[in-house]
Amino acid sequence: MTPLSEFIFLSVLGSIFTLIVSTPWRPWLMKRLSQHTIPSFNLFKGFTRSGIVFSDSTNTYNSTCAFNKQKLDTIHDLSDCHEVASSFSTLVQQDGAGCWPPRSNHNEKIWPACLQAYKDIYHEMAPLLPAENASLDDNINERRIFEFRTRFAQLLSQKVDLAEVQRLLQAADAGRWDVFPRDAYNGFYCCVAWCRHAYRWASIPVVRLAQLEKSIALPMELVIPWNSMQSHFGLDSESGNNMSNLVLNFNPAGGYVLKINTGLSTLIQSSEEEFARIFQEVEVLGVPIYCSIVESIVTYARGDKESCLEHVRDIKGQLRPLLSSYYDRVHDAKIARSVWLSRVQGFYAWGVGHQNNTNGEWEKFDGLSGNQVLLFQALDAFLGLEAYLPRLIQERNVPLLQRRFCKVVKKHTFRGQLADEGVDGKIKKEFEDIVKRLRVFRSAHRTRAKVYLTQSAPERLPMTAGKSLLKDNMDQSLLFLDQFMVGRLQQTV
């Protein structure tokens, strides 16, 4: 099969799968898949939010977390044996507060008193952020943005003791995690990121007037803590990122915490939360994959190729329920196409910047992107593929310890060392199957992304969260984005 015909075949296959999982055949398909692998399940059913009640209990979520803890403990025990185990264990213990996905404590009773004002202010401002009907009048939007930012700044100035916040952050910088526990630090990092994005846009749906801004002056209560915590995580972007805004916005029980569309319809709030849960669920289901990546590298280094084969085979098997969780959510019945572009996506963008004091050049910062997800970066590194994100973008948006883990995985990947025969050949075949599953996923994602990005949003210019403003019209913008997605699909070999 030629590269072109293979690409066409995979694209069609992804489109067919997209159609199937959005139709009445989907339950039958999921049942059939579950007979051949780990059951496909929705980890976060059972939570009540905004009057929405999911059908199942939290038992599956709790049992999955318990299983993940056992896997993480196993890797921790290997941390003195190999640098890839040490790197992942360090990531879990430090950025993850001893857990993965990272533990993020949003309980105000646990937070130091001087930080509680931030969450109180966000909850006070949240109902003012979404507009029931988007305005196309620049004068109306200008007044709305001004009033929202003015009120937000006043509350921060009145209620936040910035000097006390700085002292607390300095204690964390000095390693005083008894004073400022890591899980509370993660929760506060998330809260400040959300406050900054709310202040940045000041209106949901995002409107053209705000998109055209080149820079904004945020209140110091949102600048000083952010700069400190970004430095802690080895980042330098003005924007939030996948970890700060999505993964950390879930409490230890799996509950969705801060919200964009407070007070709006169930359809809008449900679509918002279902979208956010994709990113959290990928990390929950990704834990066995991270651990199998580490274990396969360690066993290969020891010369135990039979065990290595089992671990690589586990990665292939674990990919199926993980990718199924994406297919299970990204369709109109879960994330409504009519609301996602206008009510959800825009909040996670950024699109403003500042002048670099060193070289005098203008630096614009983009927002969140699926390319920041650790799981796919780690898989690409394990497969020996080049990183999709340029180094500068990684340093802005992907936490340092995540970058280090992927770098160590790439350093020790053994795919290119395998022979064609014997156990080596079997391991090589498992790698090829992993690649095939990633290609089908990326093809399906390309198809679905187009469907969501072509929805009507007359109040705004074409924009993605990860690449900010695009071309002048949607057709040009989609062509621009498609080139990126096709390029990555072709690189997945």
Coordinates of C-alpha atoms in Angstrom, one line a residue:
M1 CA 0.0 0.0 0.0
T2 CA 1.4 3.4 -1.0
P3 CA 1.7 6.2 1.6
L4 CA -1.1 8.1 -0.1
S5 CA -3.5 5.2 -0.3
E6 CA -2.7 4.3 3.3
F7 CA -3.5 7.9 4.4
I8 CA -6.8 7.9 2.4
F9 CA -7.7 4.5 3.9
L10 CA -7.0 5.6 7.5
S11 CA -8.9 8.9 7.0
V12 CA -12.0 7.0 5.7
L13 CA -11.7 4.5 8.6
G14 CA -11.6 7.3 11.1
S15 CA -14.6 8.9 9.5
I16 CA -16.5 5.6 9.5
F17 CA -15.7 5.1 13.2
T18 CA -16.8 8.7 13.9
L19 CA -20.2 8.0 12.3
I20 CA -20.7 4.6 14.0
V21 CA -20.1 5.9 17.6
S22 CA -22.6 8.7 17.0
T23 CA -25.4 6.4 15.9
P24 CA -27.6 3.8 17.6
W25 CA -25.0 1.2 16.8
R26 CA -22.6 2.6 19.3
P27 CA -23.8 0.6 22.4
W28 CA -23.4 -2.6 20.4
L29 CA -20.0 -1.6 19.2
M30 CA -18.7 -0.7 22.7
K31 CA -20.1 -4.0 24.0
R32 CA -18.2 -5.9 21.3
L33 CA -15.0 -4.0 22.0
S34 CA -15.2 -4.7 25.7
Q35 CA -15.2 -8.4 25.1
H36 CA -11.7 -8.2 23.7
T37 CA -10.0 -5.7 26.0
I38 CA -10.3 -3.8 29.2
P39 CA -14.0 -2.6 29.4
S40 CA -14.6 0.9 27.9
F41 CA -16.1 3.0 30.6
N42 CA -16.9 6.5 31.6
L43 CA -14.9 7.2 34.8
F44 CA -16.8 10.2 36.0
K45 CA -20.4 9.2 35.9
G46 CA -22.3 9.7 39.2
F47 CA -21.4 13.3 39.8
T48 CA -24.2 15.9 40.1
R49 CA -23.6 19.3 38.7
S50 CA -26.0 22.1 37.7
G51 CA -29.0 19.7 38.0
I52 CA -27.3 17.0 35.8
V53 CA -27.0 13.6 37.3
F54 CA -25.0 10.8 35.7
S55 CA -26.3 7.3 35.9
D56 CA -23.5 5.3 37.6
S57 CA -21.8 5.4 40.9
T58 CA -18.2 6.5 41.7
N59 CA -17.1 3.0 42.4
T60 CA -15.4 2.6 39.0
Y61 CA -13.5 5.9 39.5
N62 CA -12.4 5.0 43.0
S63 CA -11.3 1.5 41.9
T64 CA -9.4 2.9 38.9
C65 CA -7.6 5.3 41.2
A66 CA -6.7 2.5 43.6
F67 CA -5.3 0.5 40.7
N68 CA -3.3 3.4 39.5
K69 CA -1.8 4.0 42.9
Q70 CA -0.5 0.4 42.9
K71 CA 1.1 1.0 39.5
L72 CA 2.6 4.3 40.6
D73 CA 4.1 2.6 43.8
T74 CA 5.7 0.0 41.5
I75 CA 7.4 2.7 39.4
H76 CA 8.5 4.5 42.6
D77 CA 10.2 1.3 43.7
L78 CA 12.2 1.3 40.4
S79 CA 13.3 4.9 40.7
D80 CA 16.8 4.0 41.9
C81 CA 17.2 1.5 39.0
H82 CA 16.7 3.6 35.9
E83 CA 16.5 7.3 35.1
V84 CA 13.2 6.9 33.3
A85 CA 11.6 5.6 36.4
S86 CA 13.2 8.3 38.5
S87 CA 12.0 11.0 36.1
F88 CA 8.4 9.8 36.2
S89 CA 8.4 9.3 39.9
T90 CA 9.8 12.8 40.5
L91 CA 7.0 14.2 38.3
V92 CA 4.3 12.3 40.3
Q93 CA 5.8 13.2 43.7
Q94 CA 6.4 16.9 43.0
D95 CA 3.9 18.2 40.4
G96 CA 1.4 15.5 41.1
A97 CA 1.5 16.0 44.9
G98 CA 2.2 12.2 45.2
C99 CA -0.5 11.2 42.7
W100 CA -1.4 11.1 39.0
P101 CA -3.4 12.8 37.6
P102 CA -2.0 15.5 39.8
R103 CA -3.9 15.9 43.1
S104 CA -5.6 19.3 43.2
N105 CA -7.2 20.3 46.4
H106 CA -10.0 23.0 46.0
N107 CA -11.2 22.7 49.6
E108 CA -11.1 26.3 51.0
K109 CA -10.7 24.8 54.5
I110 CA -7.4 23.4 53.5
W111 CA -6.2 26.5 51.7
P112 CA -4.3 29.1 53.7
A113 CA -6.7 31.9 54.6
C114 CA -5.1 34.6 52.4
L115 CA -5.8 32.5 49.3
Q116 CA -9.5 31.9 49.9
A117 CA -10.4 35.3 48.6
Y118 CA -9.4 34.3 45.0
K119 CA -12.0 31.5 44.8
D120 CA -14.6 33.7 46.5
I121 CA -14.0 36.4 43.9
Y122 CA -14.2 34.0 41.0
H123 CA -17.5 32.6 42.2
E124 CA -18.8 36.1 42.6
M125 CA -17.7 37.1 39.1
A126 CA -18.6 33.8 37.3
P127 CA -22.3 34.6 36.8
L128 CA -21.4 37.9 35.1
L129 CA -19.0 36.2 32.6
P130 CA -21.5 34.5 30.2
A131 CA -24.0 36.5 28.2
E132 CA -27.2 34.6 27.3
N133 CA -27.1 36.2 23.9
A134 CA -23.9 37.3 22.2
S135 CA -23.9 40.9 21.0
L136 CA -22.5 42.0 17.6
D137 CA -22.4 45.6 18.7
D138 CA -18.8 46.7 19.5
N139 CA -20.1 49.6 21.8
I140 CA -22.1 47.2 23.9
N141 CA -19.3 44.7 24.1
E142 CA -16.7 47.4 25.0
R143 CA -18.9 48.6 27.9
R144 CA -19.5 45.0 29.1
I145 CA -15.8 44.2 29.0
F146 CA -14.9 47.4 30.8
E147 CA -17.5 46.9 33.6
F148 CA -16.5 43.3 34.1
R149 CA -12.7 44.0 34.4
T150 CA -13.3 47.1 36.6
R151 CA -15.4 45.1 39.0
F152 CA -13.0 42.2 39.0
A153 CA -10.0 44.5 39.7
Q154 CA -11.9 46.2 42.6
L155 CA -12.7 42.9 44.3
L156 CA -9.1 41.8 44.0
S157 CA -7.8 45.0 45.4
Q158 CA -10.3 45.0 48.3
K159 CA -10.1 41.4 49.4
V160 CA -6.6 40.0 48.6
D161 CA -3.7 40.6 51.0
L162 CA -1.0 40.4 48.3
A163 CA 1.9 40.7 50.7
E164 CA 0.6 37.6 52.6
V165 CA 0.1 35.7 49.4
Q166 CA 3.7 36.5 48.4
R167 CA 5.0 35.3 51.7
L168 CA 3.2 32.0 51.3
L169 CA 4.5 31.5 47.8
Q170 CA 8.0 32.3 49.0
A171 CA 7.6 29.5 51.6
A172 CA 6.6 27.1 48.8
D173 CA 9.7 28.2 46.8
A174 CA 11.8 27.3 49.9
G175 CA 10.3 23.8 50.0
R176 CA 8.0 24.6 53.0
W177 CA 5.2 22.3 51.8
D178 CA 4.1 21.9 55.4
V179 CA 3.0 25.5 55.2
F180 CA 1.5 25.3 51.7
P181 CA 0.7 21.7 50.8
R182 CA 1.4 20.7 47.2
D183 CA -2.2 19.7 46.5
A184 CA -3.4 23.1 47.7
Y185 CA -0.7 24.8 45.6
N186 CA -2.1 23.0 42.6
G187 CA -5.6 24.1 43.4
F188 CA -4.5 27.7 43.8
Y189 CA -2.5 27.5 40.5
C190 CA -5.7 26.4 38.8
C191 CA -7.8 29.1 40.4
V192 CA -5.4 31.9 39.4
A193 CA -5.3 30.6 35.9
W194 CA -9.1 30.7 35.7
C195 CA -9.2 34.2 37.1
R196 CA -6.8 35.4 34.5
H197 CA -8.7 33.8 31.6
A198 CA -12.0 35.3 32.9
Y199 CA -10.3 38.7 33.2
R200 CA -8.7 38.3 29.7
W201 CA -12.0 37.7 27.9
A202 CA -14.5 39.4 30.3
S203 CA -17.3 37.9 28.2
I204 CA -18.5 34.5 27.0
P205 CA -19.0 34.1 24.1
V206 CA -15.6 35.6 23.3
V207 CA -16.2 38.7 21.0
R208 CA -14.3 40.2 18.2
L209 CA -13.4 43.3 20.1
A210 CA -11.5 41.3 22.8
Q211 CA -9.8 39.1 20.1
L212 CA -8.3 42.2 18.5
E213 CA -6.6 43.4 21.7
K214 CA -2.8 43.2 21.5
S215 CA -2.1 43.3 25.2
I216 CA -4.0 43.8 28.5
A217 CA -2.9 45.0 31.9
L218 CA -3.9 42.4 34.5
P219 CA -4.2 43.4 38.2
M220 CA -1.1 42.7 40.2
E221 CA -3.1 40.2 42.3
L222 CA -3.2 38.1 39.2
V223 CA 0.3 38.8 37.9
I224 CA 2.6 38.3 41.0
P225 CA 1.2 34.9 42.0
W226 CA 1.0 33.7 38.4
N227 CA 4.6 34.6 37.7
S228 CA 5.8 32.8 40.8
M229 CA 3.9 29.6 40.1
Q230 CA 4.8 29.6 36.4
S231 CA 8.5 29.8 37.5
H232 CA 7.8 26.9 39.9
F233 CA 6.5 24.8 37.0
G234 CA 9.3 25.9 34.6
L235 CA 6.9 27.9 32.4
D236 CA 6.9 31.5 31.1
S237 CA 3.6 32.0 29.3
E238 CA 1.0 34.6 30.2
S239 CA -1.7 32.1 29.3
G240 CA -2.9 29.1 31.3
N241 CA -2.2 25.6 30.0
N242 CA -3.7 22.1 29.8
M243 CA -2.7 21.3 33.3
S244 CA -3.6 24.6 35.0
N245 CA -7.0 25.0 33.4
L246 CA -8.2 21.5 32.7
V247 CA -6.5 18.7 34.5
L248 CA -6.2 20.6 37.8
N249 CA -9.8 21.8 37.7
F250 CA -11.0 18.5 39.2
N251 CA -11.0 17.7 42.9
P252 CA -9.6 14.5 44.3
A253 CA -13.1 12.8 44.0
G254 CA -13.3 13.7 40.3
G255 CA -15.7 16.6 40.7
Y256 CA -15.5 19.5 38.2
V257 CA -14.8 22.7 40.1
L258 CA -14.6 26.1 38.4
K259 CA -17.1 26.8 35.6
I260 CA -17.3 29.1 32.6
N261 CA -21.1 29.1 31.9
T262 CA -22.6 29.5 35.4
G263 CA -26.4 29.9 35.3
L264 CA -26.9 29.0 31.6
S265 CA -28.8 26.0 30.2
T266 CA -28.1 22.4 31.1
L267 CA -27.0 21.8 27.5
I268 CA -24.3 24.4 27.7
Q269 CA -23.0 23.5 31.1
S270 CA -23.0 19.8 30.3
S271 CA -21.1 20.4 27.0
E272 CA -18.5 22.5 28.9
E273 CA -18.0 19.8 31.5
E274 CA -17.9 16.9 29.1
F275 CA -15.2 18.7 27.1
A276 CA -13.1 19.3 30.2
R277 CA -13.4 15.7 31.4
I278 CA -11.7 14.4 28.2
F279 CA -8.4 15.8 29.4
Q280 CA -8.8 14.5 33.0
E281 CA -9.9 11.1 31.8
V282 CA -7.0 10.8 29.4
E283 CA -4.6 11.2 32.4
V284 CA -6.5 8.8 34.6
L285 CA -6.5 6.1 31.9
G286 CA -3.0 7.1 30.9
V287 CA -1.4 6.1 34.2
P288 CA -1.0 2.4 33.2
I289 CA 0.4 3.5 29.9
Y290 CA 3.0 5.7 31.5
C291 CA 3.9 2.8 33.9
S292 CA 4.2 0.3 31.0
I293 CA 6.4 2.7 29.1
V294 CA 8.7 2.9 32.1
E295 CA 8.6 -0.9 32.7
S296 CA 9.3 -1.7 29.1
I297 CA 12.3 0.5 29.0
V298 CA 13.7 -0.9 32.3
T299 CA 13.1 -4.5 31.3
Y300 CA 14.7 -4.0 27.8
A301 CA 17.7 -2.4 29.5
R302 CA 18.0 -5.5 31.7
G303 CA 17.9 -7.8 28.6
D304 CA 14.6 -9.3 29.7
K305 CA 12.9 -9.1 26.3
E306 CA 10.0 -11.4 27.2
S307 CA 8.9 -9.1 30.0
C308 CA 9.5 -6.1 27.7
L309 CA 7.2 -7.7 25.1
E310 CA 4.4 -8.0 27.7
H311 CA 4.7 -4.4 28.8
V312 CA 4.7 -3.1 25.2
R313 CA 1.7 -5.3 24.5
D314 CA 0.0 -3.8 27.6
I315 CA 0.4 -0.3 26.1
K316 CA -1.4 -1.4 23.0
G317 CA -4.2 -2.9 25.0
Q318 CA -4.5 0.1 27.3
L319 CA -4.8 2.4 24.4
R320 CA -8.1 1.0 23.4
P321 CA -10.2 2.1 26.4
L322 CA -8.3 5.4 26.6
L323 CA -9.1 6.3 23.0
S324 CA -12.6 5.0 23.4
S325 CA -13.2 7.5 26.1
Y326 CA -12.5 10.2 23.6
Y327 CA -14.8 8.7 21.0
D328 CA -17.4 8.4 23.7
R329 CA -17.4 12.1 24.4
V330 CA -16.6 14.0 21.2
H331 CA -19.9 13.8 19.4
D332 CA -23.0 16.0 19.4
A333 CA -24.9 14.0 22.1
K334 CA -22.3 14.7 24.7
I335 CA -20.6 18.0 23.5
A336 CA -23.2 19.9 21.6
R337 CA -21.8 21.3 18.3
S338 CA -24.1 24.3 18.6
V339 CA -22.5 25.6 21.8
W340 CA -18.9 24.3 22.0
L341 CA -17.2 26.9 19.7
S342 CA -19.0 29.9 21.2
R343 CA -19.5 28.9 24.8
V344 CA -16.5 26.7 25.6
Q345 CA -13.5 26.9 23.3
G346 CA -12.9 30.6 23.4
F347 CA -12.3 30.8 27.2
Y348 CA -9.2 28.6 26.9
A349 CA -7.6 30.9 24.3
W350 CA -5.3 33.9 25.1
G351 CA -3.9 35.7 22.0
V352 CA -2.3 38.8 23.7
G353 CA 1.3 39.4 24.7
H354 CA 4.0 42.0 25.4
Q355 CA 7.2 43.4 24.1
N356 CA 10.3 41.4 25.0
N357 CA 12.6 43.6 27.1
T358 CA 15.7 41.8 25.8
N359 CA 15.3 41.8 22.0
G360 CA 12.4 44.4 21.7
E361 CA 10.3 41.9 19.7
W362 CA 6.6 41.5 20.3
E363 CA 5.7 38.2 22.0
K364 CA 2.2 36.8 21.6
F365 CA 1.1 33.9 23.8
D366 CA -1.4 31.3 22.6
G367 CA -3.7 29.4 24.9
L368 CA -4.5 25.7 25.6
S369 CA -4.0 23.0 23.0
G370 CA -4.6 19.3 22.9
N371 CA -0.9 19.1 21.8
Q372 CA 0.0 19.9 25.4
V373 CA -1.5 16.6 26.7
L374 CA 1.3 14.6 28.4
L375 CA 0.0 11.2 27.3
F376 CA 0.4 11.8 23.6
Q377 CA 3.8 13.5 24.0
A378 CA 5.0 10.5 26.0
L379 CA 3.7 8.1 23.4
D380 CA 5.4 10.0 20.5
A381 CA 8.6 10.0 22.5
F382 CA 8.3 6.2 23.1
L383 CA 7.7 5.6 19.4
G384 CA 10.8 7.7 18.6
L385 CA 8.8 10.5 16.8
E386 CA 9.8 14.1 16.8
A387 CA 7.9 16.3 19.2
Y388 CA 5.0 18.1 17.5
L389 CA 5.4 21.3 19.6
P390 CA 8.4 23.5 18.9
R391 CA 10.8 23.9 21.8
L392 CA 9.7 27.5 22.5
I393 CA 6.1 26.5 22.8
Q394 CA 6.9 23.5 25.0
E395 CA 8.8 25.8 27.4
R396 CA 5.9 28.2 27.5
N397 CA 3.1 25.6 28.0
V398 CA 4.3 22.2 29.1
P399 CA 5.6 22.0 32.7
L400 CA 9.3 21.3 33.0
L401 CA 9.0 17.9 34.7
Q402 CA 6.7 16.7 32.0
R403 CA 9.2 17.9 29.4
R404 CA 12.0 16.1 31.2
F405 CA 10.1 12.8 31.4
C406 CA 9.4 12.8 27.7
K407 CA 13.0 13.7 26.9
V408 CA 14.2 10.7 29.0
V409 CA 11.7 8.4 27.3
K410 CA 12.9 9.6 23.9
K411 CA 16.5 9.0 25.0
H412 CA 15.9 5.4 26.0
T413 CA 13.4 4.3 23.4
F414 CA 14.5 1.1 21.8
R415 CA 12.2 0.8 18.8
G416 CA 15.0 1.5 16.4
Q417 CA 17.2 -1.2 17.9
L418 CA 14.8 -4.1 17.3
A419 CA 15.6 -6.9 14.9
D420 CA 12.9 -8.4 12.7
E421 CA 13.1 -12.0 14.1
G422 CA 12.3 -13.7 17.4
V423 CA 11.1 -11.7 20.4
D424 CA 12.5 -8.5 18.8
G425 CA 10.2 -9.1 15.9
K426 CA 7.2 -9.6 18.2
I427 CA 8.0 -6.4 20.1
K428 CA 8.4 -4.5 16.8
K429 CA 4.9 -5.8 15.7
E430 CA 3.4 -4.4 18.9
F431 CA 5.0 -1.0 18.2
E432 CA 3.4 -1.1 14.7
D433 CA 0.0 -1.8 16.2
I434 CA 0.4 1.1 18.6
V435 CA 1.2 3.4 15.6
K436 CA -1.8 2.1 13.8
R437 CA -4.1 3.0 16.7
L438 CA -2.6 6.4 17.0
R439 CA -3.1 7.0 13.3
V440 CA -6.7 6.0 13.4
F441 CA -7.2 8.3 16.4
R442 CA -5.5 11.3 14.7
S443 CA -7.5 10.7 11.6
A444 CA -10.8 10.6 13.5
H445 CA -9.8 13.7 15.5
R446 CA -9.1 15.6 12.3
T447 CA -12.6 14.7 11.0
R448 CA -14.4 15.7 14.3
A449 CA -12.4 18.9 14.8
K450 CA -13.6 20.2 11.4
V451 CA -17.2 19.6 12.4
Y452 CA -16.9 21.5 15.6
L453 CA -14.8 24.4 14.2
T454 CA -17.3 25.1 11.3
Q455 CA -20.2 26.0 13.6
S456 CA -21.6 29.5 13.4
A457 CA -20.1 32.1 15.8
P458 CA -20.8 35.5 14.1
E459 CA -19.7 37.5 17.2
R460 CA -16.0 36.4 16.8
L461 CA -13.2 35.9 14.3
P462 CA -11.9 32.5 13.4
M463 CA -9.7 31.3 16.3
T464 CA -8.5 28.2 18.1
A465 CA -7.3 28.2 21.7
G466 CA -3.9 26.8 20.8
K467 CA -3.2 29.0 17.8
S468 CA -5.2 32.2 18.5
L469 CA -6.5 34.2 15.6
L470 CA -6.4 32.4 12.3
K471 CA -7.0 33.5 8.7
D472 CA -9.6 36.1 7.7
N473 CA -12.3 33.5 6.8
M474 CA -13.2 30.1 8.0
D475 CA -12.3 28.2 4.8
Q476 CA -8.8 29.6 4.9
S477 CA -8.5 28.9 8.6
L478 CA -9.6 25.3 8.2
L479 CA -7.1 24.7 5.4
F480 CA -4.4 26.2 7.7
L481 CA -5.3 23.9 10.6
D482 CA -5.8 20.9 8.3
Q483 CA -2.2 21.2 7.1
F484 CA -1.0 20.8 10.7
M485 CA -3.2 17.8 11.4
V486 CA -2.3 16.1 8.1
G487 CA 1.4 16.7 8.8
R488 CA 1.2 15.1 12.2
L489 CA -0.8 12.2 10.9
Q490 CA 1.9 11.6 8.2
Q491 CA 4.6 11.8 10.8
T492 CA 3.0 9.1 12.9
V493 CA 4.8 6.1 11.4

